[in-house]
Amino acid sequence: MKAITISQHGGPEVLVQTEIPHPVPKENQVLVRLEYAALNHLDIWVRAGGPAYPVPLPHVLGADGTGVVEEAGPDVEGITVGTRVVVLPGLACGMCEFCRRGMDNQCHQFEILGAKRHGTYAEYVLVPDQNVLAIPDKLGFETAAAYPVSYLTAWHMLMGRAKLQPKEKVLIVGAGSGVSVAGAQIAKAMGAYVYAVTTKEEKVPKIKSLGVEHVFLQAEKSDFSKWVFELTKGKGVEIVFEHVGPATWEKSFRSLSKYGRLVTCGATTGPKVNLELRSMFGKDISILGARMGTQKEFMELSNLIFEDKFKPIIDKTFPLAEAAEAHKYLESGQQFGKILLKIGK
Ligand SMILES: [Zn+2]
C-alpha cells in the first residue's frame, strides 16, 4: 500500500511516499481504508525525533483518520465491513486499574496512534476494534477527520477536568492554535462566555467568527489579565484554557476569579513556570493538567458533532503525497483550524 513514511528523523523533507506491505488484521483488529487523515503537532515531534517518542523506522505518522472498514480480524464482533468510521486516536490496554476506572487516557500502556505504531498517513491503518466508531451518513469524512485529537483534548480540558458550567467565563490563551479553536467552539456550545487572547492580528476576525465575545490582541508587553479584570468588573474568569506555558502563565493565573480553574494541556514555550502560592490558596484556585481524553469522553464529544452542535474547523486540505508541504504549512503557524491529508480518490 501507499504510505508516507519517515526513514530518518528531521525536517518535513524526511516525509517520503513509499510502498509498504499491506497490513492484515489479527484478533480483535480492524483494517480501515482511509479517506482522510489530519495533522497534529504530535506528528512534528515524532518526525523530528527525540527521547519522548522512540519509534522503529521506517514509521508512518498520523493520529487522526476516517475511512471505511475494509476487513475485520478473527473474534471481531459488531463491526461490519463497509462501515464508515472515525478512528479513536488513544490506544489503551482495557485491563489496568486506570482503564477499569474509565481513566484510560492514563492507561499504563497508553499510546497515541502514529506515535509508536503506524498511523494514518497511509491508504490503510490497522487498529484495535474498540478504536473505530461508526459515523452518520450525513457527516463527511473530511469533517470527521478534523476532530479526534484536538477536539477530544479540548473537551477533556473543559468538561472532564475544569467541569465547565453554563454561563461561566472562559479565557482561551493562544487562541489561534488547533486545540484553542476547539476549546472556543466547545465552550460556546456549552453556553459559556468566551474571552480569547492571540498574538496574531489576522486571526482576530476568525476567532470572533466562532462566537467569542471578546478578543485581545496581545502585544509584546501588554498584560491581558488587566483587560480581563476590566471586562469582568474586577472578578476575573472562572476558567483559563492554557497550553502556551511560561510566556503567558503568570498573566493567565492572574486572570482567574475566586475558585478559578486553570487547565493546561501543553508547554509550547517551555516546561517550567512560576506559581504565586499565596494567590493560589488565598483564592481557592485549582491548577489542572489534561492529557488528550478518555474513550467515554470521545463518545460524548462525537455525539455533539454527530448532532451538528458545532462543526470542526478545517483550514486546508493537501493530497497525501504532499504531506511534507502540509507539515511546512503547520509549522508556519498560519493556519486557523485543522490541516488535512486527502487519501481516498
Ligand atoms: Zn490500561
mmCIF file of N, CA, C and O in Angstrom, residues 188-221:
data_model
loop_
_atom_site.group_PDB
_atom_site.id
_atom_site.type_symbol
_atom_site.label_atom_id
_atom_site.label_comp_id
_atom_site.label_asym_id
_atom_site.label_seq_id
_atom_site.Cartn_x
_atom_site.Cartn_y
_atom_site.Cartn_z
ATOM 1 N N LYS A 188 -18.342 27.697 23.726
ATOM 2 C CA LYS A 188 -19.548 28.378 23.233
ATOM 3 C C LYS A 188 -20.728 27.403 23.179
ATOM 4 O O LYS A 188 -21.830 27.736 23.598
ATOM 5 N N ALA A 189 -20.480 26.199 22.649
ATOM 6 C CA ALA A 189 -21.573 25.210 22.534
ATOM 7 C C ALA A 189 -22.130 24.829 23.898
ATOM 8 O O ALA A 189 -23.307 24.478 24.016
ATOM 9 N N MET A 190 -21.311 24.915 24.949
ATOM 10 C CA MET A 190 -21.757 24.541 26.290
ATOM 11 C C MET A 190 -22.307 25.750 27.062
ATOM 12 O O MET A 190 -22.564 25.661 28.262
ATOM 13 N N GLY A 191 -22.441 26.879 26.377
ATOM 14 C CA GLY A 191 -23.123 28.023 26.995
ATOM 15 C C GLY A 191 -22.234 28.950 27.800
ATOM 16 O O GLY A 191 -22.722 29.701 28.646
ATOM 17 N N ALA A 192 -20.921 28.919 27.555
ATOM 18 C CA ALA A 192 -20.000 29.795 28.292
ATOM 19 C C ALA A 192 -19.868 31.150 27.596
ATOM 20 O O ALA A 192 -20.209 31.293 26.423
ATOM 21 N N TYR A 193 -19.360 32.146 28.370
ATOM 22 C CA TYR A 193 -18.902 33.403 27.773
ATOM 23 C C TYR A 193 -17.409 33.228 27.506
ATOM 24 O O TYR A 193 -16.682 32.817 28.406
ATOM 25 N N VAL A 194 -16.987 33.557 26.299
ATOM 26 C CA VAL A 194 -15.606 33.238 25.945
ATOM 27 C C VAL A 194 -14.796 34.490 25.629
ATOM 28 O O VAL A 194 -15.240 35.355 24.870
ATOM 29 N N TYR A 195 -13.629 34.566 26.260
ATOM 30 C CA TYR A 195 -12.647 35.622 26.031
ATOM 31 C C TYR A 195 -11.437 34.943 25.417
ATOM 32 O O TYR A 195 -11.126 33.808 25.794
ATOM 33 N N ALA A 196 -10.749 35.630 24.516
ATOM 34 C CA ALA A 196 -9.613 34.977 23.869
ATOM 35 C C ALA A 196 -8.456 35.952 23.725
ATOM 36 O O ALA A 196 -8.666 37.156 23.560
ATOM 37 N N VAL A 197 -7.260 35.398 23.775
ATOM 38 C CA VAL A 197 -6.034 36.179 23.608
ATOM 39 C C VAL A 197 -5.235 35.578 22.473
ATOM 40 O O VAL A 197 -5.026 34.362 22.435
ATOM 41 N N THR A 198 -4.786 36.420 21.537
ATOM 42 C CA THR A 198 -3.941 35.938 20.443
ATOM 43 C C THR A 198 -2.856 36.970 20.156
ATOM 44 O O THR A 198 -3.032 38.156 20.438
ATOM 45 N N THR A 199 -1.751 36.530 19.572
ATOM 46 C CA THR A 199 -0.701 37.462 19.164
ATOM 47 C C THR A 199 -0.812 37.785 17.668
ATOM 48 O O THR A 199 -0.059 38.603 17.161
ATOM 49 N N LYS A 200 -1.737 37.127 16.969
ATOM 50 C CA LYS A 200 -1.798 37.272 15.509
ATOM 51 C C LYS A 200 -3.047 38.062 15.084
ATOM 52 O O LYS A 200 -4.165 37.555 15.170
ATOM 53 N N GLU A 201 -2.806 39.284 14.603
ATOM 54 C CA GLU A 201 -3.908 40.182 14.255
ATOM 55 C C GLU A 201 -4.842 39.569 13.205
ATOM 56 O O GLU A 201 -6.061 39.716 13.284
ATOM 57 N N GLU A 202 -4.257 38.868 12.223
ATOM 58 C CA GLU A 202 -5.082 38.322 11.138
ATOM 59 C C GLU A 202 -6.048 37.248 11.634
ATOM 60 O O GLU A 202 -7.009 36.903 10.953
ATOM 61 N N LYS A 203 -5.789 36.716 12.845
ATOM 62 C CA LYS A 203 -6.677 35.672 13.362
ATOM 63 C C LYS A 203 -7.849 36.240 14.177
ATOM 64 O O LYS A 203 -8.798 35.520 14.466
ATOM 65 N N VAL A 204 -7.794 37.553 14.506
ATOM 66 C CA VAL A 204 -8.836 38.136 15.364
ATOM 67 C C VAL A 204 -10.241 37.959 14.763
ATOM 68 O O VAL A 204 -11.140 37.448 15.444
ATOM 69 N N PRO A 205 -10.473 38.358 13.475
ATOM 70 C CA PRO A 205 -11.841 38.188 12.943
ATOM 71 C C PRO A 205 -12.276 36.726 12.876
ATOM 72 O O PRO A 205 -13.458 36.415 13.066
ATOM 73 N N LYS A 206 -11.317 35.825 12.647
ATOM 74 C CA LYS A 206 -11.668 34.398 12.583
ATOM 75 C C LYS A 206 -12.081 33.879 13.962
ATOM 76 O O LYS A 206 -13.015 33.097 14.081
ATOM 77 N N ILE A 207 -11.386 34.335 14.990
ATOM 78 C CA ILE A 207 -11.746 33.919 16.356
ATOM 79 C C ILE A 207 -13.132 34.465 16.703
ATOM 80 O O ILE A 207 -13.972 33.760 17.251
ATOM 81 N N LYS A 208 -13.378 35.730 16.322
ATOM 82 C CA LYS A 208 -14.704 36.320 16.595
ATOM 83 C C LYS A 208 -15.803 35.550 15.868
ATOM 84 O O LYS A 208 -16.920 35.427 16.369
ATOM 85 N N SER A 209 -15.473 35.032 14.679
ATOM 86 C CA SER A 209 -16.489 34.301 13.903
ATOM 87 C C SER A 209 -16.942 33.018 14.601
ATOM 88 O O SER A 209 -17.963 32.433 14.246
ATOM 89 N N LEU A 210 -16.193 32.562 15.611
ATOM 90 C CA LEU A 210 -16.610 31.371 16.382
ATOM 91 C C LEU A 210 -17.649 31.731 17.441
ATOM 92 O O LEU A 210 -18.144 30.858 18.148
ATOM 93 N N GLY A 211 -17.949 33.025 17.563
ATOM 94 C CA GLY A 211 -18.913 33.463 18.583
ATOM 95 C C GLY A 211 -18.239 33.966 19.847
ATOM 96 O O GLY A 211 -18.915 34.295 20.822
ATOM 97 N N VAL A 212 -16.909 34.027 19.839
ATOM 98 C CA VAL A 212 -16.159 34.510 21.002
ATOM 99 C C VAL A 212 -16.524 35.975 21.257
ATOM 100 O O VAL A 212 -16.502 36.792 20.335
ATOM 101 N N GLU A 213 -16.879 36.289 22.518
ATOM 102 C CA GLU A 213 -17.389 37.624 22.836
ATOM 103 C C GLU A 213 -16.313 38.705 22.741
ATOM 104 O O GLU A 213 -16.553 39.792 22.235
ATOM 105 N N HIS A 214 -15.105 38.416 23.290
ATOM 106 C CA HIS A 214 -14.061 39.444 23.356
ATOM 107 C C HIS A 214 -12.715 38.851 22.963
ATOM 108 O O HIS A 214 -12.339 37.798 23.481
ATOM 109 N N VAL A 215 -12.002 39.535 22.091
ATOM 110 C CA VAL A 215 -10.669 39.058 21.683
ATOM 111 C C VAL A 215 -9.637 40.144 21.987
ATOM 112 O O VAL A 215 -9.834 41.313 21.652
ATOM 113 N N PHE A 216 -8.548 39.752 22.629
ATOM 114 C CA PHE A 216 -7.465 40.671 22.987
ATOM 115 C C PHE A 216 -6.265 40.361 22.103
ATOM 116 O O PHE A 216 -5.819 39.219 22.032
ATOM 117 N N LEU A 217 -5.781 41.407 21.416
ATOM 118 C CA LEU A 217 -4.590 41.230 20.586
ATOM 119 C C LEU A 217 -3.371 41.531 21.455
ATOM 120 O O LEU A 217 -3.157 42.667 21.868
ATOM 121 N N GLN A 218 -2.613 40.511 21.735
ATOM 122 C CA GLN A 218 -1.502 40.606 22.677
ATOM 123 C C GLN A 218 -0.272 41.210 22.001
ATOM 124 O O GLN A 218 0.311 40.600 21.110
ATOM 125 N N ALA A 219 0.095 42.412 22.460
ATOM 126 C CA ALA A 219 1.378 42.975 22.015
ATOM 127 C C ALA A 219 2.441 42.479 22.982
ATOM 128 O O ALA A 219 2.113 41.888 24.018
ATOM 129 N N GLU A 220 3.702 42.736 22.667
ATOM 130 C CA GLU A 220 4.779 42.098 23.426
ATOM 131 C C GLU A 220 4.681 42.309 24.935
ATOM 132 O O GLU A 220 4.820 41.380 25.714
ATOM 133 N N LYS A 221 4.451 43.584 25.336
ATOM 134 C CA LYS A 221 4.477 43.831 26.786
ATOM 135 C C LYS A 221 3.104 44.071 27.399
ATOM 136 O O LYS A 221 2.996 44.435 28.561
#
